[in-house]
Coordinates of C-alpha atoms and ligand atoms in Angstrom, one line a residue:
X30 CA 8.9 -41.8 165.1
X31 CA 8.8 -42.4 161.3
X32 CA 11.6 -40.4 159.6
X33 CA 11.7 -40.7 155.9
X34 CA 14.0 -39.2 153.3
X35 CA 12.0 -38.6 150.1
X36 CA 14.7 -38.7 147.5
X37 CA 15.1 -38.0 143.8
X38 CA 16.4 -35.6 141.2
X39 CA 14.9 -32.1 140.6
X40 CA 11.4 -32.5 139.2
X41 CA 10.9 -36.1 140.4
X42 CA 7.8 -35.0 142.3
X43 CA 9.1 -35.0 145.9
X44 CA 7.2 -31.9 147.0
X45 CA 3.9 -33.0 145.3
X46 CA 4.1 -36.4 147.0
X47 CA 5.2 -35.1 150.4
X48 CA 2.1 -32.8 150.4
X49 CA -0.2 -35.9 150.3
X50 CA 2.0 -38.2 152.5
X51 CA 2.4 -35.7 155.4
X52 CA -1.4 -35.8 155.9
X53 CA -1.8 -39.5 155.3
X54 CA 0.9 -40.3 157.9
X55 CA 0.7 -37.3 160.2
X56 CA 4.3 -36.3 159.6
X57 CA 6.0 -32.9 159.4
X58 CA 7.2 -32.1 155.9
X59 CA 10.5 -30.3 155.8
X60 CA 11.6 -29.1 152.3
X61 CA 14.9 -27.3 152.5
X62 CA 14.2 -25.6 149.1
X63 CA 10.9 -24.2 150.5
X64 CA 12.7 -22.9 153.7
X65 CA 15.3 -21.2 151.5
X66 CA 12.6 -19.7 149.2
X67 CA 10.7 -18.4 152.3
X68 CA 13.9 -16.7 153.5
X69 CA 14.6 -15.2 150.1
X70 CA 11.0 -13.8 150.0
X71 CA 11.5 -12.3 153.5
X72 CA 15.0 -11.0 152.6
X73 CA 16.7 -12.5 155.6
X74 CA 20.5 -12.9 155.8
X75 CA 20.1 -16.6 155.1
X76 CA 17.9 -15.8 152.1
X77 CA 20.4 -13.3 150.7
X78 CA 23.2 -15.9 151.0
X79 CA 21.2 -18.8 149.6
X80 CA 19.9 -16.9 146.6
X81 CA 23.4 -16.5 145.1
X82 CA 23.7 -20.3 144.9
X83 CA 20.1 -21.2 144.1
X84 CA 19.9 -18.7 141.2
X85 CA 22.7 -20.6 139.4
X86 CA 21.3 -24.1 140.3
X87 CA 24.2 -24.7 142.7
X88 CA 23.9 -26.3 146.1
X89 CA 23.9 -24.0 149.1
X90 CA 27.0 -24.7 151.3
X91 CA 26.6 -27.7 153.7
X92 CA 27.2 -25.9 157.0
X93 CA 24.5 -23.3 156.3
X94 CA 22.0 -26.0 155.1
X95 CA 22.7 -28.4 158.0
X96 CA 22.2 -25.7 160.7
X97 CA 19.0 -24.6 159.0
X98 CA 17.7 -28.2 158.9
X99 CA 18.5 -28.8 162.6
X100 CA 16.6 -25.6 163.5
X101 CA 13.6 -26.8 161.5
X102 CA 13.6 -30.2 163.3
X103 CA 14.0 -28.4 166.7
X104 CA 10.9 -26.3 165.9
X105 CA 8.7 -29.5 165.8
X106 CA 9.4 -31.1 169.2
X107 CA 6.0 -33.0 169.2
X108 CA 6.3 -34.4 165.7
X109 CA 5.3 -37.9 165.0
X110 CA 8.1 -38.0 162.5
X111 CA 9.4 -36.2 159.4
X112 CA 9.5 -36.3 155.7
X113 CA 12.7 -34.8 154.5
X114 CA 12.4 -33.4 151.0
X115 CA 15.5 -32.1 149.3
X116 CA 17.7 -33.0 152.3
X117 CA 20.3 -34.6 152.5
X118 CA 21.9 -33.7 149.2
X119 CA 25.5 -34.5 150.1
X120 CA 27.3 -37.2 152.0
X121 CA 28.2 -34.8 154.8
X122 CA 24.6 -33.7 155.1
X123 CA 23.5 -37.3 155.4
X124 CA 26.1 -37.9 158.1
X125 CA 25.1 -34.8 160.0
X126 CA 21.4 -35.9 159.9
X127 CA 22.3 -39.4 161.1
X128 CA 24.3 -38.0 164.0
X129 CA 21.7 -35.4 165.0
X130 CA 18.9 -38.1 165.0
X131 CA 21.1 -40.5 166.9
X132 CA 21.6 -37.9 169.6
X133 CA 17.9 -37.8 170.0
X134 CA 17.5 -41.6 170.1
X135 CA 16.0 -41.5 166.6
X136 CA 17.0 -42.7 163.1
X137 CA 16.1 -42.5 159.4
X138 CA 13.7 -45.4 158.8
X139 CA 14.1 -45.3 155.0
X140 CA 15.1 -43.4 151.9
X141 CA 12.2 -43.6 149.4
X142 CA 13.5 -42.6 146.0
X143 CA 11.4 -41.5 143.0
X144 CA 13.1 -42.8 139.9
X145 CA 12.3 -40.8 136.7
X146 CA 14.3 -40.6 133.4
X147 CA 16.1 -37.3 132.9
X148 CA 14.3 -36.2 129.7
X149 CA 11.0 -36.5 131.5
X150 CA 12.4 -34.4 134.3
X151 CA 13.5 -31.6 132.1
X152 CA 10.0 -31.4 130.4
X153 CA 8.4 -31.4 133.9
X154 CA 10.6 -28.6 135.2
X155 CA 10.1 -26.4 132.2
X156 CA 6.4 -26.9 132.5
X157 CA 6.5 -26.1 136.2
X158 CA 8.6 -23.0 135.5
X159 CA 5.6 -21.5 133.6
X160 CA 3.7 -21.2 136.8
X161 CA 6.1 -21.7 139.8
X162 CA 7.8 -18.3 139.4
X163 CA 11.1 -20.1 140.1
X164 CA 13.9 -18.7 138.0
X165 CA 15.8 -22.0 138.4
X166 CA 13.0 -23.8 136.6
X167 CA 12.8 -21.6 133.5
X168 CA 16.4 -21.6 132.2
X169 CA 17.5 -24.9 130.7
X170 CA 21.2 -24.2 131.5
X171 CA 20.3 -23.8 135.2
X172 CA 18.2 -26.9 135.1
X173 CA 21.1 -28.8 133.6
X174 CA 23.4 -27.5 136.3
X175 CA 21.0 -28.7 139.0
X176 CA 21.2 -32.2 137.4
X177 CA 25.0 -31.9 137.3
X178 CA 24.9 -31.1 141.1
X179 CA 22.6 -34.0 141.7
X180 CA 24.7 -36.5 139.7
X181 CA 28.0 -35.4 141.1
X182 CA 27.1 -34.8 144.8
X183 CA 23.7 -36.2 145.6
X184 CA 23.2 -39.4 143.7
X185 CA 25.9 -41.2 145.8
X186 CA 23.5 -41.1 148.7
X187 CA 21.7 -44.1 147.2
X188 CA 24.8 -46.1 148.1
X189 CA 24.9 -44.5 151.6
X190 CA 21.4 -45.7 152.4
X191 CA 21.6 -48.9 150.5
X192 CA 24.6 -49.9 152.7
X193 CA 22.3 -49.5 155.6
X194 CA 19.5 -51.5 153.8
X195 CA 17.3 -48.4 153.8
X196 CA 17.0 -47.6 150.1
X197 CA 13.6 -48.1 148.4
X198 CA 13.4 -47.2 144.7
X199 CA 10.0 -46.3 143.3
X200 CA 8.9 -45.8 139.7
X201 CA 8.2 -42.1 139.6
X202 CA 6.4 -42.1 136.3
X203 CA 2.6 -42.3 136.3
X204 CA -0.3 -40.3 137.7
X205 CA 0.2 -38.5 141.0
X206 CA -2.3 -40.9 142.7
X207 CA -0.6 -44.0 141.4
X208 CA 2.8 -42.8 142.7
X209 CA 1.3 -41.9 146.1
X210 CA 0.0 -45.5 146.3
X211 CA 3.4 -46.9 145.4
X212 CA 5.1 -44.8 148.0
X213 CA 2.5 -45.7 150.6
X214 CA 3.1 -49.4 150.0
X215 CA 6.7 -48.8 151.2
X216 CA 5.8 -46.3 154.0
X217 CA 3.5 -48.9 155.5
X218 CA 6.5 -51.2 156.0
X219 CA 8.8 -48.7 157.6
Ligands
AMP329 P1 14.5 -27.7 145.6 O1 13.3 -26.9 146.0 O2 14.7 -28.9 146.5 O3 14.6 -28.1 144.2 O4 15.8 -26.8 145.9 C1 16.0 -25.6 145.2 C2 17.5 -25.2 145.5 O5 17.6 -24.9 146.9 C3 18.6 -26.1 145.1 O6 18.9 -26.1 143.7 C4 19.7 -25.6 146.0 O7 20.3 -24.5 145.5 C5 19.0 -25.2 147.3 N1 18.9 -26.4 148.2 C6 17.7 -27.0 148.6 N2 18.0 -28.0 149.5 C7 19.4 -28.0 149.6 C8 20.3 -28.9 150.3 N3 19.9 -29.9 151.1 N4 21.6 -28.6 150.2 C9 22.1 -27.6 149.4 N5 21.3 -26.8 148.7 C10 19.9 -27.0 148.8

């Protein structure tokens, strides 16, 4: 299996790139943000709980998120591999994912990180907010809080994967096609 963590701050382009890469490499794309939004739309208990956090730009608690992620993996028993988008976002999520894959005789092959300066990200998110219908994309205070969550809880995962020689940084500024090509150059080696 090829299991890749597509990493980067909010607005880095993870979802856009994962959409192309899942077809190119025949992988299952799991976006925890998309799963939460699906649950919110369908007013499930999980959605009602997650909404409180997401609306403020805060992370949803680890235990809830980890259980949901495991259920998504378990739904795809025949997968050739996974692209994880928006997960892991904390050290304990990363450890839980490692442990879960190890139990299955699998592993993360690499963390591919889209590196984009913060001012470019804010512009992209506000632009996306005009059409995405996402309340967390329209309010600059919430956007700033999402960066704060990223910088204080998520960015450390670079070190976590670097320590395992699995971190691959990519320049995330350019056209969508250029960035897909840069990521593919790394995917092909994993
Ligand atoms: P995203 O679509 O990845 O930008 O995620 C949108 C929101 O969903 C985040 O701001 C969090 O509130 C929540 N979320 C998504 N993935 C996670 C995760 N792995 N851990 C905690 N919260 C998450």
